[in-house]
Coordinates of C-alpha atoms (C1' of nucleotides) in Angstrom, one line a residue:
Chain A
X1 CA 107.2 67.3 136.8
X2 CA 109.2 64.1 137.1
X3 CA 110.4 62.7 133.8
X4 CA 112.2 59.4 133.8
X5 CA 113.5 57.2 131.0
X6 CA 114.6 53.8 130.1
X7 CA 117.0 53.6 127.3
X8 CA 117.5 50.1 125.9
X9 CA 119.7 49.3 123.0
X10 CA 117.9 47.1 120.5
X11 CA 119.3 43.7 121.2
X12 CA 116.3 41.6 120.4
X13 CA 115.3 40.7 123.9
X14 CA 114.2 42.2 127.2
X15 CA 116.4 41.2 130.1
X16 CA 114.7 40.6 133.4
X17 CA 117.1 43.0 135.1
X18 CA 116.3 45.6 132.6
X19 CA 112.6 45.2 133.3
X20 CA 113.3 45.8 137.0
X21 CA 115.2 49.1 136.1
X22 CA 112.4 50.1 133.8
X23 CA 109.8 49.3 136.4
X24 CA 111.3 51.5 139.0
X25 CA 111.5 54.4 136.4
X26 CA 108.0 53.8 135.3
X27 CA 106.7 53.6 138.9
X28 CA 108.4 56.9 139.8
X29 CA 106.9 58.6 136.9
X30 CA 103.4 57.2 137.3
X31 CA 103.1 58.0 141.0
X32 CA 103.7 61.7 140.5
X33 CA 101.8 62.2 137.3
X34 CA 105.1 62.4 135.6
X35 CA 106.2 61.0 132.3
X36 CA 108.1 57.9 131.3
X37 CA 110.1 58.0 128.1
X38 CA 111.5 55.2 126.1
X39 CA 114.6 56.2 124.2
X40 CA 116.4 53.8 121.9
X41 CA 120.1 53.8 122.3
X42 CA 121.0 52.4 118.9
X43 CA 124.2 54.5 118.4
X44 CA 126.3 51.5 117.6
X45 CA 123.7 49.0 116.5
X46 CA 123.6 47.1 113.2
X47 CA 121.0 47.4 110.6
X48 CA 117.9 45.5 111.9
X49 CA 117.1 48.0 114.6
X50 CA 113.3 47.7 114.0
X51 CA 113.4 43.9 114.2
X52 CA 115.6 43.9 117.3
X53 CA 113.4 46.5 119.0
X54 CA 110.1 44.8 118.5
X55 CA 110.6 42.1 121.2
X56 CA 111.4 44.8 123.7
X57 CA 108.4 46.9 122.9
X58 CA 106.2 43.8 123.0
X59 CA 107.6 43.0 126.4
X60 CA 106.7 46.5 127.7
X61 CA 103.2 46.2 126.3
X62 CA 102.7 42.8 127.8
X63 CA 103.9 44.0 131.2
X64 CA 101.6 46.9 131.0
X65 CA 104.4 49.5 131.3
X66 CA 103.2 52.2 128.9
X67 CA 105.5 55.0 127.7
X68 CA 104.5 58.6 127.2
X69 CA 107.1 59.4 124.6
X70 CA 109.2 57.1 122.4
X71 CA 108.8 54.7 119.5
X72 CA 105.3 54.2 118.1
X73 CA 103.9 57.0 120.2
X74 CA 106.2 59.8 119.2
X75 CA 106.3 62.9 121.4
X76 CA 107.5 66.6 121.5
X77 CA 111.1 65.7 121.6
X78 CA 111.4 63.5 118.6
X79 CA 113.3 61.6 117.4
X80 CA 113.6 59.0 120.2
X81 CA 116.2 57.0 118.4
X82 CA 119.7 58.0 119.5
X83 CA 121.1 57.3 116.1
X84 CA 118.9 60.1 114.7
X85 CA 120.1 62.6 117.1
X86 CA 123.7 62.7 116.0
X87 CA 123.6 66.3 115.0
X88 CA 122.8 67.3 118.5
X89 CA 125.6 65.2 119.8
X90 CA 128.1 66.6 117.4
X91 CA 127.0 70.2 118.2
X92 CA 127.6 69.4 121.8
X93 CA 131.1 68.0 121.0
X94 CA 131.9 71.1 119.1
X95 CA 130.7 73.3 121.9
X96 CA 132.9 71.4 124.4
X97 CA 135.8 71.8 122.0
X98 CA 135.2 75.5 121.7
X99 CA 135.0 76.0 125.4
X100 CA 138.2 74.1 126.1
X101 CA 136.5 71.3 127.9
X102 CA 137.6 68.9 125.1
X103 CA 140.4 68.7 122.6
X104 CA 141.2 67.2 119.3
X105 CA 143.4 64.2 119.7
X106 CA 145.4 62.6 116.9
X107 CA 146.4 59.3 118.5
X108 CA 145.7 56.4 116.2
X109 CA 144.4 53.1 117.4
X110 CA 147.9 51.7 116.9
X111 CA 149.4 54.5 119.0
X112 CA 147.0 53.8 121.8
X113 CA 147.7 50.1 121.7
X114 CA 151.4 50.8 121.9
X115 CA 150.9 53.0 124.9
X116 CA 148.8 50.4 126.6
X117 CA 151.3 47.7 126.0
X118 CA 154.1 49.9 127.2
X119 CA 152.2 50.7 130.5
X120 CA 151.4 47.1 131.0
X121 CA 155.0 46.1 130.6
X122 CA 156.0 48.6 133.3
X123 CA 153.2 47.2 135.5
X124 CA 151.4 50.5 135.4
X125 CA 147.9 51.2 134.5
X126 CA 147.4 53.0 131.2
X127 CA 146.6 56.6 131.5
X128 CA 146.5 58.7 128.4
X129 CA 149.0 61.5 128.6
X130 CA 147.6 63.8 125.9
X131 CA 150.6 62.9 123.7
X132 CA 148.7 63.6 120.5
X133 CA 146.6 66.4 121.7
X134 CA 146.3 69.4 119.3
X135 CA 146.5 72.5 121.3
X136 CA 145.7 74.8 118.4
X137 CA 144.9 74.8 114.7
X138 CA 148.5 74.8 113.7
X139 CA 149.2 71.6 115.6
X140 CA 146.1 70.1 114.2
X141 CA 147.1 71.0 110.7
X142 CA 150.5 69.4 111.3
X143 CA 149.0 66.1 112.4
X144 CA 146.5 66.1 109.6
X145 CA 149.3 66.6 107.1
X146 CA 150.7 63.3 108.5
X147 CA 147.4 61.8 107.5
X148 CA 146.1 61.5 111.0
X149 CA 142.4 61.9 111.8
X150 CA 141.2 63.5 115.0
X151 CA 138.9 62.1 117.7
X152 CA 137.6 64.5 120.3
X153 CA 138.5 63.7 123.9
X154 CA 137.2 65.2 127.1
X155 CA 139.8 67.4 128.9
X156 CA 139.2 66.2 132.4
X157 CA 140.2 68.2 135.4
X158 CA 143.5 67.1 137.0
X159 CA 142.6 68.1 140.5
X160 CA 139.6 68.4 142.8
X161 CA 136.8 65.9 143.2
X162 CA 133.4 65.2 141.8
X163 CA 130.6 64.7 144.3
X164 CA 127.8 62.7 143.0
X165 CA 124.6 63.1 145.0
X166 CA 123.0 59.7 144.5
X167 CA 119.4 59.3 145.7
X168 CA 120.1 55.7 146.7
X169 CA 123.8 55.8 147.7
X170 CA 124.2 59.2 149.1
X171 CA 127.4 61.1 148.4
X172 CA 129.9 59.4 146.2
X173 CA 133.2 61.1 145.8
X174 CA 135.5 60.6 142.9
X175 CA 138.9 62.3 142.4
X176 CA 138.9 64.0 139.0
X177 CA 142.5 63.0 138.5
X178 CA 141.5 59.3 138.3
X179 CA 139.3 60.0 135.3
X180 CA 140.6 59.4 131.8
X181 CA 140.2 61.8 129.0
X182 CA 137.5 59.8 127.4
X183 CA 136.8 59.9 123.7
X184 CA 133.5 61.5 123.0
X185 CA 133.6 61.7 119.2
X186 CA 135.1 59.0 117.0
X187 CA 137.4 59.7 114.1
X188 CA 134.5 59.0 111.7
X189 CA 132.5 61.9 113.4
X190 CA 130.1 59.8 115.3
X191 CA 129.7 60.3 119.0
X192 CA 130.2 58.0 121.9
X193 CA 127.5 56.9 124.2
X194 CA 128.5 58.9 127.2
X195 CA 128.2 62.1 125.3
X196 CA 125.1 61.1 123.5
X197 CA 123.4 59.9 126.6
X198 CA 124.2 63.1 128.6
X199 CA 123.1 65.3 125.8
X200 CA 119.9 63.4 125.2
X201 CA 118.9 63.2 128.8
X202 CA 119.2 66.9 129.0
X203 CA 117.4 67.5 125.7
X204 CA 114.5 65.2 126.7
X205 CA 114.3 67.0 130.0
X206 CA 114.9 63.9 132.1
X207 CA 114.7 64.9 135.7
X208 CA 115.7 61.5 137.3
X209 CA 118.2 59.2 135.9
X210 CA 117.5 55.8 137.5
X211 CA 119.7 53.1 136.2
X212 CA 121.8 50.1 137.3
X213 CA 124.9 50.6 139.3
X214 CA 127.2 49.6 136.5
X215 CA 126.8 53.1 135.3
X216 CA 128.0 54.6 138.6
X217 CA 131.7 54.7 137.5
X218 CA 130.6 56.7 134.4
X219 CA 128.7 59.2 136.2
X220 CA 131.5 61.6 137.1
X221 CA 132.4 61.8 133.4
X222 CA 128.8 62.6 132.5
X223 CA 128.5 65.2 135.2
X224 CA 131.6 66.8 133.7
X225 CA 130.0 66.9 130.3
X226 CA 126.7 68.2 131.6
X227 CA 128.4 70.9 133.7
X228 CA 130.8 71.9 130.9
X229 CA 127.8 72.4 128.6
X230 CA 126.2 74.6 131.3
X231 CA 123.3 72.2 131.8
X232 CA 121.5 71.6 135.0
X233 CA 122.2 68.3 136.6
X234 CA 119.4 65.7 136.8
X235 CA 119.0 63.6 139.9
X236 CA 120.9 60.4 139.9
X237 CA 119.8 57.1 141.4
X238 CA 121.9 54.0 140.9
X239 CA 120.1 50.8 141.5
X240 CA 121.9 47.6 142.7
X241 CA 122.0 45.1 139.9
X242 CA 120.0 41.9 139.8
X243 CA 122.4 39.1 140.7
X244 CA 122.4 35.5 139.4
X245 CA 120.5 32.8 141.2
X246 CA 122.4 31.7 144.3
X247 CA 125.2 34.0 143.4
X248 CA 126.4 37.6 143.7
X249 CA 127.6 38.3 140.2
X250 CA 125.4 40.3 137.8
X251 CA 122.7 38.3 136.1
X252 CA 123.7 37.9 132.5
X253 CA 122.2 36.3 129.5
X254 CA 125.5 35.0 128.6
X255 CA 126.0 32.7 131.5
X256 CA 123.1 30.4 131.1
X257 CA 125.0 27.2 131.3
X258 CA 126.2 28.3 134.7
X259 CA 122.7 29.0 135.9
X260 CA 121.5 25.7 134.6
X261 CA 123.5 24.1 137.4
X262 CA 121.3 25.9 139.8
X263 CA 118.5 23.4 140.6
X264 CA 115.7 26.0 140.7
X265 CA 116.7 27.7 137.6
X266 CA 117.0 24.5 135.7
X267 CA 113.6 23.4 136.9
X268 CA 112.0 26.5 135.8
X269 CA 113.7 26.3 132.4
X270 CA 112.7 22.6 131.9
X271 CA 109.2 23.3 133.0
X272 CA 108.9 26.1 130.5
X273 CA 110.5 24.1 127.8
X274 CA 108.1 21.2 128.3
X275 CA 105.1 23.6 128.0
X276 CA 106.5 25.3 125.0
X277 CA 107.4 22.0 123.3
X278 CA 103.9 20.6 123.7
X279 CA 102.5 23.8 122.2
X280 CA 104.9 23.6 119.3
X281 CA 106.7 26.8 120.3
X282 CA 110.3 27.4 119.5
X283 CA 112.5 26.6 122.4
X284 CA 115.9 26.4 120.8
X285 CA 116.2 30.2 120.5
X286 CA 118.7 31.6 123.0
X287 CA 116.1 34.0 124.2
X288 CA 114.0 31.1 125.5
X289 CA 115.2 31.2 129.1
X290 CA 114.3 32.7 132.5
X291 CA 116.6 35.6 132.1
X292 CA 114.5 36.9 129.2
X293 CA 111.0 38.2 129.8
X294 CA 109.5 36.6 126.7
X295 CA 110.0 33.2 128.3
X296 CA 107.4 33.9 130.9
X297 CA 104.9 35.2 128.5
X298 CA 105.2 32.2 126.3
X299 CA 104.5 29.7 129.1
X300 CA 101.6 31.6 130.6
X301 CA 102.9 33.7 133.4
X302 CA 101.0 36.7 134.7
X303 CA 102.6 40.0 133.9
X304 CA 101.5 41.4 137.3
X305 CA 103.2 38.5 139.2
X306 CA 106.5 39.3 137.5
X307 CA 106.2 42.9 138.3
X308 CA 105.3 42.1 141.9
X309 CA 108.3 39.8 142.2
X310 CA 110.6 42.3 140.6
X311 CA 109.5 45.3 142.6
X312 CA 110.7 43.4 145.7
X313 CA 114.1 42.8 144.3
X314 CA 115.8 45.7 145.9
X315 CA 112.8 47.5 147.3
X316 CA 110.4 46.9 150.2
X317 CA 107.6 48.8 151.8
X318 CA 107.9 47.5 155.3
X319 CA 109.3 44.0 155.4
X320 CA 105.8 42.5 155.9
X321 CA 103.8 43.5 152.8
X322 CA 104.7 41.4 149.8
X323 CA 101.7 41.4 147.6
X324 CA 101.1 44.5 145.6
X325 CA 98.8 45.3 142.7
X326 CA 100.3 47.6 140.1
X327 CA 98.3 50.5 141.6
X328 CA 99.6 49.8 145.0
X329 CA 103.2 49.7 143.7
X330 CA 102.6 53.0 142.0
X331 CA 101.3 54.4 145.3
X332 CA 103.9 53.1 147.6
X333 CA 107.1 52.9 145.7
X334 CA 109.9 55.2 146.7
X335 CA 113.6 55.5 145.9
X336 CA 114.6 56.0 149.5
X337 CA 113.6 52.5 150.3
X338 CA 115.7 51.0 147.6
X339 CA 118.5 48.8 148.9
X340 CA 122.1 49.2 148.1
X341 CA 123.1 45.6 147.8
X342 CA 122.5 43.4 144.8
X343 CA 119.5 41.1 145.0
X344 CA 119.8 37.6 143.6
X345 CA 117.2 36.3 141.3
X346 CA 115.2 33.5 142.9
X347 CA 113.2 31.4 140.5
X348 CA 111.3 29.7 143.3
X349 CA 110.0 32.8 144.8
X350 CA 108.9 34.1 141.4
X351 CA 107.1 30.8 140.9
X352 CA 105.4 31.2 144.2
X353 CA 104.2 34.7 143.4
X354 CA 103.0 33.5 140.0
X355 CA 101.0 30.6 141.6
X356 CA 99.3 33.0 144.0
X357 CA 98.5 35.5 141.3
X358 CA 97.0 32.9 139.1
X359 CA 94.9 31.4 141.9
X360 CA 93.5 34.9 142.6
X361 CA 92.1 35.2 139.1
X362 CA 88.4 34.5 138.4
X363 CA 87.6 31.2 136.8
X364 CA 86.6 32.9 133.7
X365 CA 89.9 34.7 133.4
X366 CA 91.8 31.5 134.1
X367 CA 89.9 29.7 131.4
X368 CA 90.7 32.5 129.0
X369 CA 94.3 32.2 129.9
X370 CA 94.5 28.5 129.6
X371 CA 92.5 28.1 126.4
X372 CA 95.3 29.2 123.9
X373 CA 97.6 26.6 125.4
X374 CA 95.1 23.8 125.0
X375 CA 94.4 25.0 121.5
X376 CA 98.1 25.2 120.6
X377 CA 98.7 21.7 122.0
X378 CA 95.8 20.4 119.8
X379 CA 93.7 19.4 122.8
X380 CA 90.7 21.5 121.8
X381 CA 89.7 23.8 119.0
X382 CA 88.9 27.4 119.7
X383 CA 85.2 26.7 119.2
X384 CA 84.9 23.5 121.2
X385 CA 86.2 25.0 124.4
X386 CA 83.0 24.9 126.3
X387 CA 81.6 23.7 129.7
X388 CA 84.0 20.8 129.9
X389 CA 87.0 22.9 129.5
X390 CA 85.9 25.3 132.2
X391 CA 85.2 22.4 134.5
X392 CA 88.7 21.1 134.0
X393 CA 90.3 24.5 134.8
X394 CA 88.0 24.8 137.8
X395 CA 88.7 21.3 139.0
X396 CA 92.5 21.7 138.6
X397 CA 92.2 24.8 140.9
X398 CA 95.6 25.9 142.2
X399 CA 97.4 23.0 140.7
X400 CA 97.7 25.3 137.7
X401 CA 100.4 27.7 138.6
X402 CA 100.7 29.3 135.2
X403 CA 98.4 29.0 132.2
X404 CA 100.6 26.5 130.4
X405 CA 100.1 24.0 133.2
X406 CA 96.7 23.2 131.8
X407 CA 98.7 20.8 129.6
X408 CA 99.3 18.5 132.5
X409 CA 95.7 17.5 132.3
X410 CA 96.1 16.1 128.8
X411 CA 94.3 12.8 129.8
X412 CA 91.0 14.7 129.5
X413 CA 91.6 15.4 125.9
X414 CA 93.3 12.4 124.5
X415 CA 91.8 9.2 123.4
X416 CA 94.7 7.0 124.3
X417 CA 96.2 7.7 127.7
X418 CA 99.7 6.8 128.8
X419 CA 100.1 5.1 132.1
X420 CA 102.8 6.2 134.4
X421 CA 104.9 3.1 134.9
X422 CA 105.4 3.4 138.6
X423 CA 101.8 4.2 139.3
X424 CA 100.5 1.4 137.2
X425 CA 102.7 -1.1 139.0
X426 CA 101.7 0.1 142.4
X427 CA 98.0 0.5 142.0
X428 CA 97.0 -1.9 139.3
X429 CA 99.7 -4.6 139.0
X430 CA 100.6 -5.1 142.6
X431 CA 97.2 -5.3 144.3
X432 CA 95.8 -8.8 143.8
X433 CA 92.2 -7.8 143.1
X434 CA 92.7 -4.4 141.4
X435 CA 91.9 -5.7 137.9
X436 CA 88.9 -7.7 139.0
X437 CA 87.5 -4.7 140.9
X438 CA 88.0 -2.4 137.9
X439 CA 86.0 -4.7 135.7
X440 CA 83.3 -5.2 138.2
X441 CA 83.1 -1.4 138.8
X442 CA 82.8 -0.9 135.0
X443 CA 80.0 -3.3 134.8
X444 CA 78.3 -1.7 137.8
X445 CA 78.6 1.8 136.4
X446 CA 77.3 0.7 133.1
X447 CA 74.2 -0.8 134.7
X448 CA 73.2 2.6 136.0
X449 CA 71.2 4.8 133.7
X450 CA 71.0 8.1 135.6
X451 CA 73.0 11.2 134.7
X452 CA 76.7 10.7 135.6
X453 CA 77.6 13.9 137.4
X454 CA 79.9 14.5 140.4
X455 CA 77.4 13.5 143.0
X456 CA 76.1 10.5 141.1
X457 CA 79.6 9.2 140.3
X458 CA 80.5 9.5 144.0
X459 CA 77.3 7.7 145.1
X460 CA 77.8 4.9 142.7
X461 CA 81.4 4.3 143.6
X462 CA 80.5 4.3 147.3
X463 CA 77.6 1.9 146.7
X464 CA 80.0 -0.3 144.8
X465 CA 82.4 -0.3 147.7
X466 CA 79.6 -1.3 150.1
X467 CA 78.5 -4.1 147.9
X468 CA 82.0 -5.4 147.6
X469 CA 82.7 -4.9 151.3
X470 CA 85.8 -2.8 150.6
X471 CA 86.7 0.8 151.5
X472 CA 86.8 3.7 149.1
X473 CA 90.6 3.7 149.1
X474 CA 90.7 0.1 148.0
X475 CA 89.4 1.1 144.6
X476 CA 90.0 4.7 144.1
X477 CA 93.8 4.6 143.5
X478 CA 93.4 1.9 140.8
X479 CA 90.5 3.9 139.4
X480 CA 92.6 7.0 139.2
X481 CA 95.5 5.3 137.4
X482 CA 93.1 3.5 135.1
X483 CA 91.2 6.7 134.1
X484 CA 94.0 9.2 134.1
X485 CA 97.2 7.2 133.7
X486 CA 98.7 9.1 136.7
X487 CA 98.7 8.8 140.4
X488 CA 98.1 12.4 141.1
X489 CA 95.3 14.7 140.1
X490 CA 92.4 16.6 141.4
X491 CA 89.2 15.3 142.9
X492 CA 88.4 11.8 141.7
X493 CA 84.7 12.4 141.2
X494 CA 85.2 15.7 139.5
X495 CA 87.5 13.9 137.2
X496 CA 85.1 11.0 136.6
X497 CA 82.2 13.5 135.9
X498 CA 84.3 15.4 133.3
X499 CA 85.5 12.2 131.7
X500 CA 81.9 10.9 131.4
X501 CA 80.7 7.5 132.1
X502 CA 81.6 6.0 128.8
X503 CA 85.3 6.9 129.0
X504 CA 85.5 5.8 132.7
X505 CA 84.0 2.4 131.9
X506 CA 86.2 1.9 128.8
X507 CA 89.4 3.1 130.5
X508 CA 88.7 0.9 133.5
X509 CA 88.4 -2.2 131.3
X510 CA 91.4 -1.2 129.2
X511 CA 93.6 -0.8 132.3
X512 CA 92.4 -4.1 133.7
X513 CA 93.2 -5.8 130.4
X514 CA 96.6 -4.3 130.1
X515 CA 99.5 -6.4 131.3
Chain B
rG1 C1' 145.8 46.0 139.4
rG2 C1' 143.5 51.5 139.7
rC3 C1' 138.8 53.7 140.9
rC4 C1' 134.0 53.0 142.9
rC5 C1' 130.0 50.2 145.3
rC6 C1' 128.2 46.5 148.7
rU7 C1' 128.0 43.0 153.4
rU8 C1' 121.2 40.6 158.6
rC9 C1' 118.6 33.3 157.9
rG10 C1' 120.1 29.2 151.6
rU11 C1' 117.3 33.4 149.0
rC12 C1' 114.3 38.3 149.1
rU13 C1' 114.1 41.4 153.2
rA14 C1' 112.4 44.3 158.3
rG15 C1' 115.5 46.8 161.5
rC16 C1' 116.8 54.1 160.9
rG17 C1' 121.0 53.4 169.6
rG18 C1' 117.5 50.5 174.3
rU19 C1' 110.8 47.5 172.4
rC20 C1' 116.2 42.2 169.0
rU21 C1' 116.7 35.7 173.6
rA22 C1' 116.6 39.9 165.6
rG23 C1' 110.4 40.0 162.6
rG24 C1' 108.0 38.6 157.7
rA25 C1' 108.2 35.9 152.9
rC26 C1' 110.1 31.9 149.6
rA27 C1' 112.6 27.4 150.1
rC28 C1' 113.5 23.2 153.3
rU29 C1' 111.3 20.4 157.3
rG30 C1' 107.7 18.0 161.4
rC31 C1' 102.6 17.2 162.5
rC32 C1' 97.3 17.8 161.2
rC33 C1' 93.6 17.7 157.2
rU34 C1' 93.0 14.1 153.2
rU35 C1' 90.9 9.2 147.8
rU36 C1' 96.3 10.9 145.3
rC37 C1' 98.6 15.5 144.2
rA38 C1' 98.0 20.5 145.3
rC39 C1' 95.9 23.9 148.9
rG40 C1' 95.2 25.0 153.9
rG41 C1' 96.2 25.0 159.5
rC42 C1' 99.8 24.6 163.5
rG43 C1' 105.1 24.0 164.6
rG44 C1' 110.5 23.7 163.4
rC45 C1' 115.5 24.7 161.3
rA46 C1' 118.1 29.0 160.0
rA47 C1' 121.4 35.3 159.9
rC48 C1' 123.6 40.6 162.3
rA49 C1' 131.3 38.8 157.9
rC50 C1' 135.5 39.9 161.5
rG51 C1' 138.3 43.3 164.7
rG52 C1' 138.7 47.8 167.0
rG53 C1' 136.4 52.2 168.8
rU54 C1' 132.2 55.9 170.3
rU55 C1' 128.2 55.1 174.1
rC56 C1' 125.4 53.6 180.3
rG57 C1' 123.9 50.6 175.9
rA58 C1' 125.5 48.9 168.8
rG59 C1' 122.5 44.7 164.0
rU60 C1' 121.8 50.0 164.1
rC61 C1' 127.2 55.4 164.5
rC62 C1' 132.9 55.7 163.2
rC63 C1' 137.5 53.4 161.6
rG64 C1' 140.1 49.3 159.9
rU65 C1' 140.3 44.1 158.0
rA66 C1' 138.3 40.4 155.1
rG67 C1' 135.1 38.9 151.4
rG68 C1' 131.9 39.8 147.3
rG69 C1' 130.8 42.8 143.1
rG70 C1' 130.9 46.7 139.4
rU71 C1' 133.9 49.4 136.1
rC72 C1' 138.2 50.6 133.6
rA73 C1' 137.1 50.8 124.7
rC74 C1' 137.3 55.4 118.8
rC75 C1' 130.7 49.3 123.2
rA76 C1' 126.0 50.6 125.1

RNA sequence: GGCCCCUUCGUCUAGCGGUCUAGGACACUGCCCUUUCACGGCGGCAACACGGGUUCGAGUCCCGUAGGGGUCACCA
């Protein structure tokens, strides 16, 4: 039985790269009927763990990645908060100490700092020389009499090599002698991540540790811990990290200002911001940006589109197939087709996937997705969203790439429309007879008493053109600007029918009167 | 700097010694469709980092070089 885990620390947000790592873990578990565990690595976290965890859990729920054990659902290996497992970690540290794989060390922070400075001065790299190691109780007592407090350090082998069998990278060899005697237990008795993580992974019976490659350099150390404790080794798979847009460095939440210089990233962000602002959502938070998964949820992305895009960041089925449902991902995913090189995050491709995913949804679903945005923007009320609203979503078709794009069609909902300056100049001001035609058309439409639907509005405008000896294009552009305020939109007659004759007539006259 | 990892179009990738004058997708772009925009259709531009081997034959295997990146805490 495959058991995988994702172990976030409660930071208050879900990073897009983290989602990719979690996705691969989740896929691996789901495809084999295995289990996916969420463990919270809050060893060093501050007080508001619950608060900082919630956005992460919400993110998982939204994305549809369910966990078999962890927060909220519990499980047979409780607790799933690392901070609550400290007894286990301390017992492991004691065991390592007893077996001689670790030692008590009495170097103070100042001592260490001095040693580092010294090494630096000589142009050497710092390598702890066990100077304050207590070989036995007598030595320990002596140090303690001086008021020193012990940390516990790993006693790493000084010869030989560690061979990591990585499912993605193959054999990775590391000389033991290059490994430091890492601290595993602090002077205050609490344990360090490497120890805690290794112990917890074993205790939770994790079979496959799938994580980002920044953990690769730590792996030898963890293998040493696991082996010294007599534990069986899990399988390791180190994923390439997700790189920044048009770059090769690791994608980081801290380098936003740099990414904003990337045109595509900046466009996505400002597009999202404009949707959120019109809905009255908070956009100043530093979590409102395309590196954080919340951003996408807030502006109406599809969870499946994000998953589809992310699964292709470092993995492929065959180089041809790109669109996967979640079930297909589960069926086809495999670690041996994961790439070794980092994949850079491409906002444009994500957007393209999202557009396709949204277009594939039924009209009913698209209406349901768009409605909350129109409500939040004050365009409609929950109750009033009837036929007309569905017709707008339908008419807009694939012009809506994400649910929040419904806000682009604000002219259907507002009483006063704003004219785009350029469009107004070109289609109403510049043509000599545009105003005259608009007024005439308004009169003509008004004189007709039949139902004003798509077909009827088309027939009427065409008849008008015949009467005036003009072509459709001679009036339609002016009519569009007059009725919508913009030069671009969907089918003119669908637009007119949704607006209704009264508004079309009134807006035509308004536009003609405006200077 | 030490250790480790990586290297095919701008980007995501296919390629597991001959079928590669290197395929697909996004982006860009030309034409067509068209009441605008979007969609769609048909084209186009564009890559094996470099140098040595091995081999009849190398994008594919080996070794170097260069470049990029990760990591080096009593953080996770």
